[in-house]
CSV table of C-alpha atoms in Angstrom, one decimal:
chain,number,residue,atom,x,y,z
A,1396,MET,CA,9.9,2.7,32.7
A,1397,THR,CA,9.1,0.4,30.1
A,1398,VAL,CA,7.3,1.7,26.7
A,1399,SER,CA,4.8,-1.0,25.7
A,1400,ALA,CA,3.7,-0.8,21.9
A,1401,GLU,CA,0.2,0.9,22.4
A,1402,GLU,CA,2.4,3.5,24.1
A,1403,THR,CA,4.3,4.7,21.8
A,1404,THR,CA,3.5,6.2,18.9
A,1405,THR,CA,5.0,4.5,14.9
A,1406,VAL,CA,4.9,6.4,12.0
A,1407,GLN,CA,6.6,4.9,8.6
A,1408,VAL,CA,7.0,7.8,6.6
A,1409,HIS,CA,8.2,6.1,1.8
A,1410,ARG,CA,8.2,8.9,-0.6
A,1411,VAL,CA,9.0,8.5,-4.5
A,1412,TYR,CA,8.8,11.1,-7.7
A,1413,ILE,CA,7.7,8.9,-10.6
A,1414,ARG,CA,7.2,11.2,-13.8
A,1415,ALA,CA,3.5,10.3,-14.3
A,1416,THR,CA,0.8,12.8,-13.7
A,1417,PRO,CA,-1.3,12.6,-10.0
A,1418,GLN,CA,-4.0,10.8,-11.5
A,1419,ALA,CA,-2.1,7.7,-13.3
A,1420,VAL,CA,-1.0,7.3,-9.6
A,1421,TRP,CA,-4.1,7.8,-8.4
A,1422,ASP,CA,-5.9,5.1,-11.2
A,1423,ALA,CA,-2.7,2.9,-10.4
A,1424,ILE,CA,-3.2,3.1,-6.3
A,1425,THR,CA,-7.5,2.6,-6.9
A,1426,LYS,CA,-7.9,0.6,-10.3
A,1427,PRO,CA,-8.6,-3.0,-11.0
A,1428,GLY,CA,-6.3,-4.5,-12.0
A,1429,TRP,CA,-3.3,-2.5,-11.8
A,1430,SER,CA,-2.6,-3.8,-8.0
A,1431,GLU,CA,-1.3,-6.5,-10.1
A,1432,LYS,CA,0.5,-5.2,-12.7
A,1433,TYR,CA,3.4,-3.8,-9.9
A,1434,GLY,CA,5.1,-5.3,-6.2
A,1435,TYR,CA,3.1,-8.2,-5.0
A,1436,ARG,CA,1.1,-8.6,-7.3
A,1437,CYS,CA,-2.3,-9.6,-6.2
A,1438,ALA,CA,-6.3,-8.3,-7.3
A,1439,SER,CA,-7.3,-5.4,-4.9
A,1440,GLU,CA,-10.9,-4.1,-4.4
A,1441,LEU,CA,-11.1,-0.5,-3.3
A,1442,ASP,CA,-14.6,1.5,-3.3
A,1443,PRO,CA,-12.6,4.9,-3.1
A,1444,ARG,CA,-15.0,7.2,-1.1
A,1445,ALA,CA,-15.1,7.9,1.3
A,1446,GLY,CA,-17.0,4.4,3.4
A,1447,GLY,CA,-15.8,2.2,0.3
A,1448,THR,CA,-13.9,-0.7,1.3
A,1449,TYR,CA,-10.3,-1.9,0.4
A,1450,ARG,CA,-9.4,-5.8,0.0
A,1451,VAL,CA,-6.7,-8.0,-1.4
A,1452,LEU,CA,-6.8,-11.3,-2.3
A,1453,SER,CA,-3.7,-13.5,-2.7
A,1454,SER,CA,-2.0,-14.7,-5.7
A,1455,ASP,CA,-2.3,-18.8,-6.6
A,1456,GLU,CA,1.3,-18.9,-5.5
A,1457,MET,CA,1.1,-17.2,-2.2
A,1458,ARG,CA,-2.7,-19.3,-1.3
A,1459,CYS,CA,-0.2,-22.6,-2.3
A,1460,HIS,CA,2.7,-21.2,0.2
A,1461,GLY,CA,-0.7,-21.1,3.0
A,1462,ALA,CA,-2.4,-17.4,2.8
A,1463,PRO,CA,-5.7,-16.8,2.9
A,1464,GLU,CA,-8.0,-16.2,-0.1
A,1465,GLN,CA,-8.4,-12.8,2.1
A,1466,ILE,CA,-5.2,-11.5,2.7
A,1467,ILE,CA,-5.9,-7.1,3.7
A,1468,GLU,CA,-8.7,-5.8,4.6
A,1469,GLY,CA,-9.5,-2.3,5.4
A,1470,GLU,CA,-12.8,0.9,5.3
A,1471,ILE,CA,-11.8,4.1,3.2
A,1472,THR,CA,-11.9,6.7,5.3
A,1473,GLU,CA,-10.7,9.8,2.9
A,1474,ALA,CA,-10.9,9.3,0.3
A,1475,ASP,CA,-10.2,13.4,-1.8
A,1476,PRO,CA,-8.8,12.2,-5.7
A,1477,PRO,CA,-6.3,12.5,-7.3
A,1478,ARG,CA,-4.8,14.2,-3.6
A,1479,LYS,CA,-5.1,12.0,-0.5
A,1480,LEU,CA,-6.6,8.0,0.4
A,1481,VAL,CA,-7.3,7.8,3.6
A,1482,GLN,CA,-7.8,4.5,4.6
A,1483,THR,CA,-7.9,2.1,7.9
A,1484,TYR,CA,-6.2,-1.4,6.6
A,1485,ARG,CA,-5.3,-4.9,8.5
A,1486,MET,CA,-2.8,-7.9,7.1
A,1487,LEU,CA,-4.8,-11.4,7.5
A,1488,PHE,CA,-1.7,-13.5,6.9
A,1489,SER,CA,-0.6,-14.7,9.7
A,1490,PRO,CA,-3.1,-14.6,13.6
A,1491,GLU,CA,-0.5,-12.6,14.6
A,1492,LEU,CA,-0.7,-9.8,12.2
A,1493,ALA,CA,-4.9,-10.5,11.8
A,1494,GLY,CA,-5.0,-10.4,15.6
A,1495,GLU,CA,-3.3,-6.2,15.6
A,1496,PRO,CA,-5.5,-3.6,15.9
A,1497,PHE,CA,-6.5,-2.2,12.0
A,1498,THR,CA,-3.5,0.8,11.6
A,1499,ARG,CA,-3.6,3.8,8.9
A,1500,LEU,CA,-2.9,4.6,5.3
A,1501,THR,CA,-2.8,7.5,4.6
A,1502,TYR,CA,-1.6,7.9,0.1
A,1503,GLU,CA,-1.0,11.8,-0.7
A,1504,ILE,CA,-0.6,12.3,-3.8
A,1505,GLU,CA,1.6,15.7,-5.4
A,1506,GLU,CA,2.4,17.3,-8.5
A,1507,GLU,CA,6.0,19.0,-8.4
A,1508,PRO,CA,6.5,22.4,-10.7
A,1509,TYR,CA,9.1,20.8,-12.4
A,1510,GLY,CA,8.9,18.5,-15.7
A,1511,GLY,CA,5.5,16.2,-14.9
A,1512,VAL,CA,6.4,14.5,-12.3
A,1513,THR,CA,4.4,13.5,-8.8
A,1514,ARG,CA,5.7,13.4,-5.9
A,1515,LEU,CA,3.5,9.9,-4.2
A,1516,THR,CA,4.4,10.0,0.0
A,1517,VAL,CA,2.7,7.0,1.6
A,1518,THR,CA,2.1,7.6,5.1
A,1519,HIS,CA,1.8,4.2,7.3
A,1520,ASP,CA,0.7,4.4,11.2
A,1521,VAL,CA,1.4,0.9,12.3
A,1522,THR,CA,1.0,2.1,16.7
A,1523,GLY,CA,0.4,-1.1,18.0
A,1524,ALA,CA,0.8,-3.4,15.3
A,1525,PRO,CA,4.6,-4.4,16.0
A,1526,ALA,CA,4.1,-7.2,13.2
A,1527,HIS,CA,2.5,-5.2,10.8
A,1528,ALA,CA,5.5,-2.0,10.9
A,1529,ALA,CA,8.1,-4.6,10.6
A,1530,GLN,CA,6.3,-6.8,7.2
A,1531,VAL,CA,5.3,-3.2,5.6
A,1532,ALA,CA,9.5,-2.4,6.8
A,1533,GLY,CA,10.3,-4.8,4.4
A,1534,GLU,CA,11.9,-6.2,7.8
A,1535,ILE,CA,10.9,-10.0,7.3
A,1536,SER,CA,13.5,-11.4,4.0
A,1537,GLU,CA,11.2,-14.2,3.2
A,1538,ALA,CA,7.4,-10.9,3.8
A,1539,GLY,CA,9.2,-9.1,0.5
A,1540,GLY,CA,10.8,-5.4,0.7
A,1541,GLY,CA,7.7,-4.2,1.6
A,1542,TRP,CA,6.7,-0.4,0.9
A,1543,SER,CA,10.0,0.5,-0.5
A,1544,LEU,CA,9.6,-2.9,-2.8
A,1545,VAL,CA,6.2,-1.7,-3.6
A,1546,LEU,CA,6.6,2.2,-4.4
A,1547,SER,CA,9.9,1.6,-6.0
A,1548,ASP,CA,8.2,-0.6,-9.1
A,1549,LEU,CA,4.9,1.6,-9.8
A,1550,LYS,CA,7.4,4.0,-10.2
A,1551,THR,CA,9.6,1.8,-13.0
A,1552,LEU,CA,5.8,0.3,-14.0
A,1553,LEU,CA,4.3,3.5,-14.8
A,1554,GLU,CA,7.6,5.2,-16.3
A,1555,THR,CA,8.9,2.7,-18.6
A,1556,GLY,CA,5.5,0.4,-18.5
A,1557,GLU,CA,6.9,-2.9,-17.4
A,1558,ALA,CA,7.4,-3.4,-13.5
A,1559,MET,CA,10.8,-3.9,-11.3
A,1560,THR,CA,10.0,-7.4,-10.1
A,1561,ASN,CA,10.7,-11.1,-11.8
A,1562,GLN,CA,7.0,-11.5,-9.3
A,1563,PRO,CA,4.9,-13.7,-11.1
A,1564,THR,CA,2.1,-12.1,-13.2
């Protein structure tokens, strides 16, 4: 029996512990200007309320390599600041990615009982979207490190004040 991507649930879970408050983590995920400081360094627009929109714009460097102006789109389905954000998520880098269904992205932000540490869990349900799954898992070498890179860079930025990556700012 052959199982297609539509018949199989594919969920990726990424977790990082950050020496920062839950509010600082929430702000870095949702506030204007923060997304340009870590990860792929792209401007994002996010309205952190149920029904709010989410979009990410490509960087100048990405556009020089043929990326469209808007590279990610979605809608916020649940917002509980500074604890939880759930949204739909679809990349638009290529016709293949844009043709896949929206995926579901969940951020869970929990304060740990020791020393000002926050646990950030990112759960990305990429069921039925194999190109998205490969992209966000960091399996496409020319496309960066996916969620592992983004979350590592976010952690470094919040803990040291400087991003880890050498991406242009």
